[in-house]
Tab-separated table of C-alpha atoms in Angstrom:
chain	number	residue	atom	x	y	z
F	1	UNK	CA	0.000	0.000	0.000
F	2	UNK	CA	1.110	3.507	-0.616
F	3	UNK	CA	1.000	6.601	2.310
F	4	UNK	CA	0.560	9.799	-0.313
F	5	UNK	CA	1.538	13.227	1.314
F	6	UNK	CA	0.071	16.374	-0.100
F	7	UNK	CA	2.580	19.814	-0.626
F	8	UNK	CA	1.315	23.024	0.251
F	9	UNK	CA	4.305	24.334	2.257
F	10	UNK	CA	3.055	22.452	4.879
F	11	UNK	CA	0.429	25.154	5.726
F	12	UNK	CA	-2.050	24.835	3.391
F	13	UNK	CA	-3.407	21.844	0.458
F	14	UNK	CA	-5.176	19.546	2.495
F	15	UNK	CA	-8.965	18.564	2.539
F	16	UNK	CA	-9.961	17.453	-0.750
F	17	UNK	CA	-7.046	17.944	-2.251
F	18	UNK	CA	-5.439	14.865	-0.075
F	19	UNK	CA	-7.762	12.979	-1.352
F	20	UNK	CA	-7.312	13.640	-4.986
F	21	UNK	CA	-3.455	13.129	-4.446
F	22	UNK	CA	-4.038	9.704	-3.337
F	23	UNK	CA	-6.523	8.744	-5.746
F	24	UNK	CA	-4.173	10.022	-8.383
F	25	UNK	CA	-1.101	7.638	-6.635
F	26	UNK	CA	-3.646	4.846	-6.288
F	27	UNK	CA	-4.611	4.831	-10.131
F	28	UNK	CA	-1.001	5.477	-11.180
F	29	UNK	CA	0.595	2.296	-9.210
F	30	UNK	CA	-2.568	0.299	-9.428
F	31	UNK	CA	-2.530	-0.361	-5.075
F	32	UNK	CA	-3.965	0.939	-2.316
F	33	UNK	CA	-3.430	4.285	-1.235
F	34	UNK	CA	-3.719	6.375	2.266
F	35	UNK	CA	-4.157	10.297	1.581
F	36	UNK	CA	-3.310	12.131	4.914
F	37	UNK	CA	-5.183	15.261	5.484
F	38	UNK	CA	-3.121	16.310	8.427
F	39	UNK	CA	-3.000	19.561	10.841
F	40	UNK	CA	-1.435	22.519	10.217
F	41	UNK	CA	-0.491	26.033	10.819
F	42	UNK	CA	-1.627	28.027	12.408
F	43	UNK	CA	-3.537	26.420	14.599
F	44	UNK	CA	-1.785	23.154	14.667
F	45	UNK	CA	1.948	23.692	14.433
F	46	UNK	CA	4.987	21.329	14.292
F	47	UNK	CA	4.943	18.647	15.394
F	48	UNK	CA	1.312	18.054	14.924
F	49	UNK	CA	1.779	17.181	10.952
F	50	UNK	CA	4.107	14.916	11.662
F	51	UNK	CA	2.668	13.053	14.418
F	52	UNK	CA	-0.324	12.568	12.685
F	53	UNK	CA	1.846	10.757	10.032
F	54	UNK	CA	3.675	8.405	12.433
F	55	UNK	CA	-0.240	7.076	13.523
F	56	UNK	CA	-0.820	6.709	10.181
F	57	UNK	CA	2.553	5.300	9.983
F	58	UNK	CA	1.240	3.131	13.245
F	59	UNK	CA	-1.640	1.506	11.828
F	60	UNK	CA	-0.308	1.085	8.591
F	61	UNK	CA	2.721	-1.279	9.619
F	62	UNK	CA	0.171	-3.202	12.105
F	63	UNK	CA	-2.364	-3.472	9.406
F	64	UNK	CA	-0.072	-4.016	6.052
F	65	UNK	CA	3.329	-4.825	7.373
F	66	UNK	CA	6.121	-2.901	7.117
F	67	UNK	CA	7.386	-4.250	4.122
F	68	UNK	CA	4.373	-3.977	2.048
F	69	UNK	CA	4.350	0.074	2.450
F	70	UNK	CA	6.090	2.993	0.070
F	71	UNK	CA	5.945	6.427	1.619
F	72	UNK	CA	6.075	9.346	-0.858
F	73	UNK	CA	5.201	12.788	-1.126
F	74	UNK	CA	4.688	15.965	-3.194
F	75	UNK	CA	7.068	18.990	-2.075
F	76	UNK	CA	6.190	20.103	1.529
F	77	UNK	CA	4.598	16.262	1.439
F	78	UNK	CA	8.455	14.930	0.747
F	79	UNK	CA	9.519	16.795	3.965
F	80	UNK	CA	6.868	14.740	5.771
F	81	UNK	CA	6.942	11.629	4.380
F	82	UNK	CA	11.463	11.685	4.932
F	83	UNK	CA	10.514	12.942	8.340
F	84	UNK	CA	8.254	10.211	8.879
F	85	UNK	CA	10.924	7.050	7.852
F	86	UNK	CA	13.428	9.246	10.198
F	87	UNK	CA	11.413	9.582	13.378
F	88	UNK	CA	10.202	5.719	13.034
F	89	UNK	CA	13.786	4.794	12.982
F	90	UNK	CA	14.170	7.101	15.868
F	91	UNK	CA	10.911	5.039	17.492
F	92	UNK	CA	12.739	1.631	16.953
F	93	UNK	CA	9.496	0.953	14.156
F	94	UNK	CA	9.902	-1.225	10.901
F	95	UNK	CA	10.893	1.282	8.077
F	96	UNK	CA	8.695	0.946	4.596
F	97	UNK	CA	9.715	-0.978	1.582
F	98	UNK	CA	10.491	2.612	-0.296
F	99	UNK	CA	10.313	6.113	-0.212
F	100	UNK	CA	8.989	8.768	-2.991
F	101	UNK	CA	9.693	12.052	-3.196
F	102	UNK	CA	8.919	14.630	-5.482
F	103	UNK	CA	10.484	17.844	-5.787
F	104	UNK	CA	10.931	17.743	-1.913
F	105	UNK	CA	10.982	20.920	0.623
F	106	UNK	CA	13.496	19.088	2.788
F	107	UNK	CA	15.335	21.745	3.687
F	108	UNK	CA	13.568	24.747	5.319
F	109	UNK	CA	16.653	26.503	5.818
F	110	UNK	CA	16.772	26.951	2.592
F	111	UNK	CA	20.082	26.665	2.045
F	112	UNK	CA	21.117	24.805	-0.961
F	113	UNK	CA	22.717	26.765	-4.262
F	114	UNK	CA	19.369	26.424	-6.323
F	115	UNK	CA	17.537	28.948	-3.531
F	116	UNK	CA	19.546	31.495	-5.348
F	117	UNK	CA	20.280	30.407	-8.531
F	118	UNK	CA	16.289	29.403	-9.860
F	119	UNK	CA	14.878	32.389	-8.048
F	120	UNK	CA	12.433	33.865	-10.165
F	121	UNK	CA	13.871	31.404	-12.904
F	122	UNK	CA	10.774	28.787	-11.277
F	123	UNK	CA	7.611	29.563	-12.211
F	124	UNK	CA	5.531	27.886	-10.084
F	125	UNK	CA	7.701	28.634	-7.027
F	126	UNK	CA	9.631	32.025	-7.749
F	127	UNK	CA	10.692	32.882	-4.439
F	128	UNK	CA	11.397	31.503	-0.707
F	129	UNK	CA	8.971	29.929	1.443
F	130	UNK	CA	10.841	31.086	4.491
F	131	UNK	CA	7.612	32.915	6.406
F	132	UNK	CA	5.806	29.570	5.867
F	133	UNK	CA	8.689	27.477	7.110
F	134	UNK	CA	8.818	29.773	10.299
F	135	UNK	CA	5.051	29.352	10.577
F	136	UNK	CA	5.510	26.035	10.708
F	137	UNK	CA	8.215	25.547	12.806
F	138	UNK	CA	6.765	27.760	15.342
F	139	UNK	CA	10.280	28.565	17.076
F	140	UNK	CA	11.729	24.981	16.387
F	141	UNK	CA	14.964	24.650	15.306
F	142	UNK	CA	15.012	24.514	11.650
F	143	UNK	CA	17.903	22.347	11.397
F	144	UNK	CA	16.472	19.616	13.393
F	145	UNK	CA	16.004	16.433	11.645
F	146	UNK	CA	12.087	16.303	11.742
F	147	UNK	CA	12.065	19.447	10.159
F	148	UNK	CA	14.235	19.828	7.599
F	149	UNK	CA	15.012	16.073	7.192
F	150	UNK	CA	17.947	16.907	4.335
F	151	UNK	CA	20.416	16.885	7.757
F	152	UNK	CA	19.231	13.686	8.771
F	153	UNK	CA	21.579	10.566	9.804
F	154	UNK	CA	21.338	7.913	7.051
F	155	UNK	CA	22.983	4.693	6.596
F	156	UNK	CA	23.222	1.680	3.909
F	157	UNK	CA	20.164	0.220	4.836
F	158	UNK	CA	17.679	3.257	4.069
F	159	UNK	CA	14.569	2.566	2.306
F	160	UNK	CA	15.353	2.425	-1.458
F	161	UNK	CA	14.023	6.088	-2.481
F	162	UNK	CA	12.716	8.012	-5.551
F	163	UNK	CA	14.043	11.591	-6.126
F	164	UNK	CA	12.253	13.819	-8.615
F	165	UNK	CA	13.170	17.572	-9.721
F	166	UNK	CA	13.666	19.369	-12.448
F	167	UNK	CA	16.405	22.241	-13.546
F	168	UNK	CA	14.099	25.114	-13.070
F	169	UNK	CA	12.979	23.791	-9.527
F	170	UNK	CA	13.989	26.099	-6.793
F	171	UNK	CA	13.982	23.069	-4.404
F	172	UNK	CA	16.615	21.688	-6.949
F	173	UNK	CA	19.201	21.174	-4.389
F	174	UNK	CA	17.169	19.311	-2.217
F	175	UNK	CA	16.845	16.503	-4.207
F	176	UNK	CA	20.790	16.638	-5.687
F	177	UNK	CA	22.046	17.042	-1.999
F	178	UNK	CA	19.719	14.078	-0.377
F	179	UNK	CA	20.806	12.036	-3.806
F	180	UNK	CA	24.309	12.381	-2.539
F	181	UNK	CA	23.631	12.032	0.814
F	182	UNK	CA	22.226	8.416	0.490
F	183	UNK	CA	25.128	7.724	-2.198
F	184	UNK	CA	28.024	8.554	0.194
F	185	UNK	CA	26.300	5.888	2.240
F	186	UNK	CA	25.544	3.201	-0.430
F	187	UNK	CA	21.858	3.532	0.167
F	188	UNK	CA	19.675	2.770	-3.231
F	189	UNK	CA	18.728	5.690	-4.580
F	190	UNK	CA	17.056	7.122	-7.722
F	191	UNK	CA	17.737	10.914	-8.616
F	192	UNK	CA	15.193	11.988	-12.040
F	193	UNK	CA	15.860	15.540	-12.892
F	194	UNK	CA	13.596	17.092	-15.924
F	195	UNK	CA	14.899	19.297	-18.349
F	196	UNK	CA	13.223	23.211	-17.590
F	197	UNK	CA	11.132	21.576	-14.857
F	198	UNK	CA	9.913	23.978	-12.420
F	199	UNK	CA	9.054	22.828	-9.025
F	200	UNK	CA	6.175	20.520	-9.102
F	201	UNK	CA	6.153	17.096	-11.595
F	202	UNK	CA	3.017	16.039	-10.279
F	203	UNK	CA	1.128	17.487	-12.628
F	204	UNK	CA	0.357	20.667	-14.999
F	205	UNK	CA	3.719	19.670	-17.300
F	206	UNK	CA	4.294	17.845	-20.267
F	207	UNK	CA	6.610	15.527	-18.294
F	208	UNK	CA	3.794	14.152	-16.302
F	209	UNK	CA	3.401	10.884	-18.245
F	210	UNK	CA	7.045	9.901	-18.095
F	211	UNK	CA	7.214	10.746	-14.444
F	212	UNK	CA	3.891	8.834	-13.432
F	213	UNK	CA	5.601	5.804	-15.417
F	214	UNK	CA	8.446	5.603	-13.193
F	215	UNK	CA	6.923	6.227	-10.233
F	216	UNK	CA	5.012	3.253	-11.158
F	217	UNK	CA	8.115	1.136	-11.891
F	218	UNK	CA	10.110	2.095	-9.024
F	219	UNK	CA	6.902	1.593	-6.585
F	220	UNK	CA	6.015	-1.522	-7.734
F	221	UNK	CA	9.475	-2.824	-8.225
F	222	UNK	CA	9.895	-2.198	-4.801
F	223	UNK	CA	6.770	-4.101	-3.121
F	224	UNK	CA	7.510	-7.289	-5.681
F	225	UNK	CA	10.819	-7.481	-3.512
């Protein structure tokens, strides 16, 4: 079964558009899919997204099986669903067969090279999402792990994990800096960067098709193990 995690800057996308996400996931691997529609700012700041993901997490490995679950996410989703596989190694849980991520906000510091470089260049997401981050953070430490899960601790045995951007993206770095980050490791890893991409691939570009394709692949590839 698939856990689907909606973007929005992790203030804003849920409701029905959760469930659309998953639908969308569910048609495109042909399994079962879990949209989370969880809290957020400002009335329900971190941690509250992500603890609503590690129940879901919860029932999911008691109901499925750890090894019968991919974990994925769209942008903001990304940060929660890497957040998620972090915290339940943190917890001692099972960790999911595979993790997706698509043009990922893992980094709410936003300090990789792409921050400066596609600013303005991205048309869907021109410029920093830094009061949203700080919304969401609510006086956290950005750096921590849970919360910009980039500066997590990986290791050789992480969850085989799809990494999706595109060269106009201005969460470009993310995805090339996690990439290498699970590489220096030996962790599997997939890195699929689209020519004049802006942030997004998950719908609204001509890409879409290719992407949903190997998303598919990868997903089911990775529960047939």
């Amino acid at each position: 079964m698939y856990i689907d995690l909606h973007g929005g800057a992790l203030v804003f996308g849920g409701g029905e558009a959760s469930r659309e996400g998953a639908r969308i996931a569910a048609s495109r691997c042909g399994i079962e899919c879990y949209g989370i529609d969880y809290r957020m700012p400002p009335e329900f700041p971190y941690p509250a997204a992500l603890d609503d993901c590690m129940c879901v997490y919860r029932h999911a490995v008691d109901t499925y099986g750890a090894d019968r679950i991919v974990i994925g996410g769209r942008s903001a989703g990304g940060n929660l669903a890497l957040a998620t596989v972090l915290r339940a190694k943190d917890e001692g849980l099972k960790l999911p067969s595979a993790i997706v991520l698509l043009s990922p906000e893992i980094d709410l510091t936003e300090s990789g090279d792409s921050f400066q470089t596609n600013k303005t260049i991205d048309v869907n997401l021109p410029n920093s999402l830094m009061s949203a981050n700080l919304l969401y953070a609510n006086g956290a430490d950005l750096c921590h792990r849970y919360i910009s899960p980039l500066f997590g601790q990986f290791f050789k045995e992480f969850p085989p994990t799809f990494i999706q951007s595109g060269t106009r993206d201005l969460l470009l770095s993310n995805a090339v800096r996690l990439h290498r980050a699970l590489r220096r490791v030996g962790a599997v890893t997939e890195l699929h960067v689209f020519e004049a991409m802006p942030h997004g691939g998950f719908g609204g570009t001509p890409e879409d098709e290719e992407l949903a394709r190997e998303v598919a692949r990868f997903v089911n590839g990775a529960l047939s193990q």
